[in-house]
Amino acid sequence: MIAAAHYIVFDQGNPYKQHYIKISDEGIIEKLEPLEKEIAHAKFFNGILFALPHAEVLGELELLKELLYLEKIQPEKSVFELLKLLKLAGAESSNRIVLYSLCGIDLLAAKLRTGDGSCHCHIQRL
């Protein structure tokens, strides 16, 4: 699978902006590079991609509830900082991962909830 997004977030460092990731059928990261041109067979996701180690897989609803809870108790943190609290996989990992897409958020504000407190985001396992 080849997936690209506005941001890809791993356990350490800053989010990778405008990158693509290639994952083998076994769930191993084969490539992570800047998206400088159109890549054949790549699917672009509007939002943020993040990876969990295969052993830490959660359902989409569980992940969204956890992120909303973390944002509630730590409102000063951006969505990128909140994602790092989920035991994300490392970018250099040779272990199996599961990739998720977080869509429907305001990337400029980097928050899960809108100004009126509602949430229009969703998580999809890829």
mmCIF file with all atom_site columns, C-alpha atoms in Angstrom:
data_model
loop_
_atom_site.group_PDB
_atom_site.id
_atom_site.type_symbol
_atom_site.label_atom_id
_atom_site.label_alt_id
_atom_site.label_comp_id
_atom_site.label_asym_id
_atom_site.label_entity_id
_atom_site.label_seq_id
_atom_site.pdbx_PDB_ins_code
_atom_site.Cartn_x
_atom_site.Cartn_y
_atom_site.Cartn_z
_atom_site.occupancy
_atom_site.B_iso_or_equiv
_atom_site.pdbx_formal_charge
_atom_site.auth_seq_id
_atom_site.auth_comp_id
_atom_site.auth_asym_id
_atom_site.auth_atom_id
_atom_site.pdbx_PDB_model_num
ATOM 1   C CA . MET A 1 1   ? 0.000   0.000  0.000  1.00 0.00 ? 1   MET A CA 1
ATOM 2   C CA . ILE A 1 2   ? 1.163   3.515  -0.800 1.00 0.00 ? 2   ILE A CA 1
ATOM 3   C CA . ALA A 1 3   ? -0.525  6.343  1.107  1.00 0.00 ? 3   ALA A CA 1
ATOM 4   C CA . ALA A 1 4   ? 0.147   10.082 1.155  1.00 0.00 ? 4   ALA A CA 1
ATOM 5   C CA . ALA A 1 5   ? -1.284  12.825 3.362  1.00 0.00 ? 5   ALA A CA 1
ATOM 6   C CA . HIS A 1 6   ? -0.915  16.401 4.495  1.00 0.00 ? 6   HIS A CA 1
ATOM 7   C CA . TYR A 1 7   ? 0.942   15.016 7.550  1.00 0.00 ? 7   TYR A CA 1
ATOM 8   C CA . ILE A 1 8   ? 2.305   11.675 8.721  1.00 0.00 ? 8   ILE A CA 1
ATOM 9   C CA . VAL A 1 9   ? 2.982   11.388 12.457 1.00 0.00 ? 9   VAL A CA 1
ATOM 10  C CA . PHE A 1 10  ? 5.239   8.900  14.247 1.00 0.00 ? 10  PHE A CA 1
ATOM 11  C CA . ASP A 1 11  ? 6.430   8.532  17.842 1.00 0.00 ? 11  ASP A CA 1
ATOM 12  C CA . GLN A 1 12  ? 9.365   10.964 17.696 1.00 0.00 ? 12  GLN A CA 1
ATOM 13  C CA . GLY A 1 13  ? 10.064  14.346 16.137 1.00 0.00 ? 13  GLY A CA 1
ATOM 14  C CA . ASN A 1 14  ? 7.883   16.645 14.113 1.00 0.00 ? 14  ASN A CA 1
ATOM 15  C CA . PRO A 1 15  ? 5.167   15.475 11.733 1.00 0.00 ? 15  PRO A CA 1
ATOM 16  C CA . TYR A 1 16  ? 6.252   14.759 8.177  1.00 0.00 ? 16  TYR A CA 1
ATOM 17  C CA . LYS A 1 17  ? 4.502   17.328 5.984  1.00 0.00 ? 17  LYS A CA 1
ATOM 18  C CA . GLN A 1 18  ? 3.425   16.288 2.462  1.00 0.00 ? 18  GLN A CA 1
ATOM 19  C CA . HIS A 1 19  ? 5.027   12.831 2.573  1.00 0.00 ? 19  HIS A CA 1
ATOM 20  C CA . TYR A 1 20  ? 4.075   9.399  1.359  1.00 0.00 ? 20  TYR A CA 1
ATOM 21  C CA . ILE A 1 21  ? 4.555   6.030  3.001  1.00 0.00 ? 21  ILE A CA 1
ATOM 22  C CA . LYS A 1 22  ? 4.867   2.619  1.395  1.00 0.00 ? 22  LYS A CA 1
ATOM 23  C CA . ILE A 1 23  ? 3.896   -0.351 3.541  1.00 0.00 ? 23  ILE A CA 1
ATOM 24  C CA . SER A 1 24  ? 4.408   -4.004 2.604  1.00 0.00 ? 24  SER A CA 1
ATOM 25  C CA . ASP A 1 25  ? 1.598   -6.563 2.702  1.00 0.00 ? 25  ASP A CA 1
ATOM 26  C CA . GLU A 1 26  ? 3.048   -7.703 6.042  1.00 0.00 ? 26  GLU A CA 1
ATOM 27  C CA . GLY A 1 27  ? 2.662   -4.187 7.510  1.00 0.00 ? 27  GLY A CA 1
ATOM 28  C CA . ILE A 1 28  ? 6.353   -3.204 7.445  1.00 0.00 ? 28  ILE A CA 1
ATOM 29  C CA . ILE A 1 29  ? 7.375   0.351  6.484  1.00 0.00 ? 29  ILE A CA 1
ATOM 30  C CA . GLU A 1 30  ? 9.346   0.127  3.243  1.00 0.00 ? 30  GLU A CA 1
ATOM 31  C CA . LYS A 1 31  ? 9.631   3.798  2.358  1.00 0.00 ? 31  LYS A CA 1
ATOM 32  C CA . LEU A 1 32  ? 8.856   7.230  3.805  1.00 0.00 ? 32  LEU A CA 1
ATOM 33  C CA . GLU A 1 33  ? 9.702   10.129 1.508  1.00 0.00 ? 33  GLU A CA 1
ATOM 34  C CA . PRO A 1 34  ? 8.581   13.662 0.604  1.00 0.00 ? 34  PRO A CA 1
ATOM 35  C CA . LEU A 1 35  ? 5.712   13.848 -1.851 1.00 0.00 ? 35  LEU A CA 1
ATOM 36  C CA . GLU A 1 36  ? 7.411   15.832 -4.595 1.00 0.00 ? 36  GLU A CA 1
ATOM 37  C CA . LYS A 1 37  ? 5.494   14.432 -7.543 1.00 0.00 ? 37  LYS A CA 1
ATOM 38  C CA . GLU A 1 38  ? 2.541   12.207 -8.270 1.00 0.00 ? 38  GLU A CA 1
ATOM 39  C CA . ILE A 1 39  ? 3.210   8.612  -7.202 1.00 0.00 ? 39  ILE A CA 1
ATOM 40  C CA . ALA A 1 40  ? 1.578   5.770  -9.157 1.00 0.00 ? 40  ALA A CA 1
ATOM 41  C CA . HIS A 1 41  ? -1.009  3.806  -7.145 1.00 0.00 ? 41  HIS A CA 1
ATOM 42  C CA . ALA A 1 42  ? -0.762  6.175  -4.161 1.00 0.00 ? 42  ALA A CA 1
ATOM 43  C CA . LYS A 1 43  ? -3.925  7.173  -2.337 1.00 0.00 ? 43  LYS A CA 1
ATOM 44  C CA . PHE A 1 44  ? -3.950  10.695 -0.892 1.00 0.00 ? 44  PHE A CA 1
ATOM 45  C CA . PHE A 1 45  ? -5.665  11.231 2.470  1.00 0.00 ? 45  PHE A CA 1
ATOM 46  C CA . ASN A 1 46  ? -6.935  14.648 3.450  1.00 0.00 ? 46  ASN A CA 1
ATOM 47  C CA . GLY A 1 47  ? -5.611  15.016 6.986  1.00 0.00 ? 47  GLY A CA 1
ATOM 48  C CA . ILE A 1 48  ? -3.139  13.084 9.134  1.00 0.00 ? 48  ILE A CA 1
ATOM 49  C CA . LEU A 1 49  ? -1.837  9.531  8.884  1.00 0.00 ? 49  LEU A CA 1
ATOM 50  C CA . PHE A 1 50  ? -0.494  7.822  12.001 1.00 0.00 ? 50  PHE A CA 1
ATOM 51  C CA . ALA A 1 51  ? 0.714   4.316  12.756 1.00 0.00 ? 51  ALA A CA 1
ATOM 52  C CA . LEU A 1 52  ? 0.320   2.076  15.772 1.00 0.00 ? 52  LEU A CA 1
ATOM 53  C CA . PRO A 1 53  ? 2.442   -1.007 16.390 1.00 0.00 ? 53  PRO A CA 1
ATOM 54  C CA . HIS A 1 54  ? 0.502   -4.087 15.278 1.00 0.00 ? 54  HIS A CA 1
ATOM 55  C CA . ALA A 1 55  ? 0.365   -5.304 18.899 1.00 0.00 ? 55  ALA A CA 1
ATOM 56  C CA . GLU A 1 56  ? -1.336  -2.054 20.017 1.00 0.00 ? 56  GLU A CA 1
ATOM 57  C CA . VAL A 1 57  ? -4.173  -2.051 17.477 1.00 0.00 ? 57  VAL A CA 1
ATOM 58  C CA . LEU A 1 58  ? -7.391  -0.369 18.634 1.00 0.00 ? 58  LEU A CA 1
ATOM 59  C CA . GLY A 1 59  ? -10.736 0.192  16.968 1.00 0.00 ? 59  GLY A CA 1
ATOM 60  C CA . GLU A 1 60  ? -11.450 3.520  15.300 1.00 0.00 ? 60  GLU A CA 1
ATOM 61  C CA . LEU A 1 61  ? -14.069 4.539  17.862 1.00 0.00 ? 61  LEU A CA 1
ATOM 62  C CA . GLU A 1 62  ? -11.757 3.671  20.766 1.00 0.00 ? 62  GLU A CA 1
ATOM 63  C CA . LEU A 1 63  ? -8.983  5.780  19.248 1.00 0.00 ? 63  LEU A CA 1
ATOM 64  C CA . LEU A 1 64  ? -11.257 8.754  18.655 1.00 0.00 ? 64  LEU A CA 1
ATOM 65  C CA . LYS A 1 65  ? -12.621 8.572  22.220 1.00 0.00 ? 65  LYS A CA 1
ATOM 66  C CA . GLU A 1 66  ? -9.070  8.396  23.590 1.00 0.00 ? 66  GLU A CA 1
ATOM 67  C CA . LEU A 1 67  ? -7.958  11.421 21.534 1.00 0.00 ? 67  LEU A CA 1
ATOM 68  C CA . LEU A 1 68  ? -10.993 13.469 22.568 1.00 0.00 ? 68  LEU A CA 1
ATOM 69  C CA . TYR A 1 69  ? -10.378 12.552 26.221 1.00 0.00 ? 69  TYR A CA 1
ATOM 70  C CA . LEU A 1 70  ? -6.701  13.535 25.946 1.00 0.00 ? 70  LEU A CA 1
ATOM 71  C CA . GLU A 1 71  ? -7.682  16.844 24.345 1.00 0.00 ? 71  GLU A CA 1
ATOM 72  C CA . LYS A 1 72  ? -10.191 17.499 27.132 1.00 0.00 ? 72  LYS A CA 1
ATOM 73  C CA . ILE A 1 73  ? -7.628  17.016 29.913 1.00 0.00 ? 73  ILE A CA 1
ATOM 74  C CA . GLN A 1 74  ? -4.766  18.683 27.986 1.00 0.00 ? 74  GLN A CA 1
ATOM 75  C CA . PRO A 1 75  ? -6.434  21.402 25.862 1.00 0.00 ? 75  PRO A CA 1
ATOM 76  C CA . GLU A 1 76  ? -3.166  23.267 25.315 1.00 0.00 ? 76  GLU A CA 1
ATOM 77  C CA . LYS A 1 77  ? -1.725  20.411 23.243 1.00 0.00 ? 77  LYS A CA 1
ATOM 78  C CA . SER A 1 78  ? -2.044  20.232 19.473 1.00 0.00 ? 78  SER A CA 1
ATOM 79  C CA . VAL A 1 79  ? -3.451  17.157 17.758 1.00 0.00 ? 79  VAL A CA 1
ATOM 80  C CA . PHE A 1 80  ? 0.118   16.192 16.803 1.00 0.00 ? 80  PHE A CA 1
ATOM 81  C CA . GLU A 1 81  ? 1.171   16.183 20.470 1.00 0.00 ? 81  GLU A CA 1
ATOM 82  C CA . LEU A 1 82  ? -1.951  14.218 21.433 1.00 0.00 ? 82  LEU A CA 1
ATOM 83  C CA . LEU A 1 83  ? -1.263  11.572 18.800 1.00 0.00 ? 83  LEU A CA 1
ATOM 84  C CA . LYS A 1 84  ? 2.226   11.029 20.234 1.00 0.00 ? 84  LYS A CA 1
ATOM 85  C CA . LEU A 1 85  ? 0.624   10.052 23.561 1.00 0.00 ? 85  LEU A CA 1
ATOM 86  C CA . LEU A 1 86  ? -0.956  6.978  21.888 1.00 0.00 ? 86  LEU A CA 1
ATOM 87  C CA . LYS A 1 87  ? 2.229   4.839  21.753 1.00 0.00 ? 87  LYS A CA 1
ATOM 88  C CA . LEU A 1 88  ? 2.718   5.452  18.032 1.00 0.00 ? 88  LEU A CA 1
ATOM 89  C CA . ALA A 1 89  ? 5.029   3.315  15.953 1.00 0.00 ? 89  ALA A CA 1
ATOM 90  C CA . GLY A 1 90  ? 8.464   4.604  15.043 1.00 0.00 ? 90  GLY A CA 1
ATOM 91  C CA . ALA A 1 91  ? 9.275   5.744  11.509 1.00 0.00 ? 91  ALA A CA 1
ATOM 92  C CA . GLU A 1 92  ? 12.343  3.503  11.421 1.00 0.00 ? 92  GLU A CA 1
ATOM 93  C CA . SER A 1 93  ? 10.513  0.497  12.817 1.00 0.00 ? 93  SER A CA 1
ATOM 94  C CA . SER A 1 94  ? 11.035  -2.896 11.234 1.00 0.00 ? 94  SER A CA 1
ATOM 95  C CA . ASN A 1 95  ? 8.051   -4.185 13.197 1.00 0.00 ? 95  ASN A CA 1
ATOM 96  C CA . ARG A 1 96  ? 4.546   -4.595 11.822 1.00 0.00 ? 96  ARG A CA 1
ATOM 97  C CA . ILE A 1 97  ? 2.342   -1.508 11.972 1.00 0.00 ? 97  ILE A CA 1
ATOM 98  C CA . VAL A 1 98  ? -1.276  -0.590 11.324 1.00 0.00 ? 98  VAL A CA 1
ATOM 99  C CA . LEU A 1 99  ? -1.915  2.711  9.558  1.00 0.00 ? 99  LEU A CA 1
ATOM 100 C CA . TYR A 1 100 ? -4.816  5.030  10.426 1.00 0.00 ? 100 TYR A CA 1
ATOM 101 C CA . SER A 1 101 ? -6.176  8.188  8.840  1.00 0.00 ? 101 SER A CA 1
ATOM 102 C CA . LEU A 1 102 ? -7.460  11.087 10.958 1.00 0.00 ? 102 LEU A CA 1
ATOM 103 C CA . CYS A 1 103 ? -9.689  13.293 8.803  1.00 0.00 ? 103 CYS A CA 1
ATOM 104 C CA . GLY A 1 104 ? -12.130 16.127 9.271  1.00 0.00 ? 104 GLY A CA 1
ATOM 105 C CA . ILE A 1 105 ? -9.984  18.304 11.525 1.00 0.00 ? 105 ILE A CA 1
ATOM 106 C CA . ASP A 1 106 ? -8.889  21.900 11.097 1.00 0.00 ? 106 ASP A CA 1
ATOM 107 C CA . LEU A 1 107 ? -5.228  21.477 10.138 1.00 0.00 ? 107 LEU A CA 1
ATOM 108 C CA . LEU A 1 108 ? -4.509  25.176 10.694 1.00 0.00 ? 108 LEU A CA 1
ATOM 109 C CA . ALA A 1 109 ? -5.711  25.064 14.286 1.00 0.00 ? 109 ALA A CA 1
ATOM 110 C CA . ALA A 1 110 ? -4.422  21.479 14.764 1.00 0.00 ? 110 ALA A CA 1
ATOM 111 C CA . LYS A 1 111 ? -7.335  20.761 17.099 1.00 0.00 ? 111 LYS A CA 1
ATOM 112 C CA . LEU A 1 112 ? -9.921  17.980 17.148 1.00 0.00 ? 112 LEU A CA 1
ATOM 113 C CA . ARG A 1 113 ? -12.860 20.152 18.194 1.00 0.00 ? 113 ARG A CA 1
ATOM 114 C CA . THR A 1 114 ? -14.218 23.274 16.544 1.00 0.00 ? 114 THR A CA 1
ATOM 115 C CA . GLY A 1 115 ? -14.612 26.586 18.376 1.00 0.00 ? 115 GLY A CA 1
ATOM 116 C CA . ASP A 1 116 ? -18.126 25.634 19.545 1.00 0.00 ? 116 ASP A CA 1
ATOM 117 C CA . GLY A 1 117 ? -16.848 22.366 21.058 1.00 0.00 ? 117 GLY A CA 1
ATOM 118 C CA . SER A 1 118 ? -18.260 20.039 18.405 1.00 0.00 ? 118 SER A CA 1
ATOM 119 C CA . CYS A 1 119 ? -16.165 17.409 16.661 1.00 0.00 ? 119 CYS A CA 1
ATOM 120 C CA . HIS A 1 120 ? -16.379 16.559 12.968 1.00 0.00 ? 120 HIS A CA 1
ATOM 121 C CA . CYS A 1 121 ? -13.301 14.327 12.753 1.00 0.00 ? 121 CYS A CA 1
ATOM 122 C CA . HIS A 1 122 ? -13.175 10.613 12.174 1.00 0.00 ? 122 HIS A CA 1
ATOM 123 C CA . ILE A 1 123 ? -10.554 7.863  12.203 1.00 0.00 ? 123 ILE A CA 1
ATOM 124 C CA . GLN A 1 124 ? -10.274 5.166  9.551  1.00 0.00 ? 124 GLN A CA 1
ATOM 125 C CA . ARG A 1 125 ? -8.060  2.087  9.689  1.00 0.00 ? 125 ARG A CA 1
ATOM 126 C CA . LEU A 1 126 ? -6.297  1.648  6.353  1.00 0.00 ? 126 LEU A CA 1
#
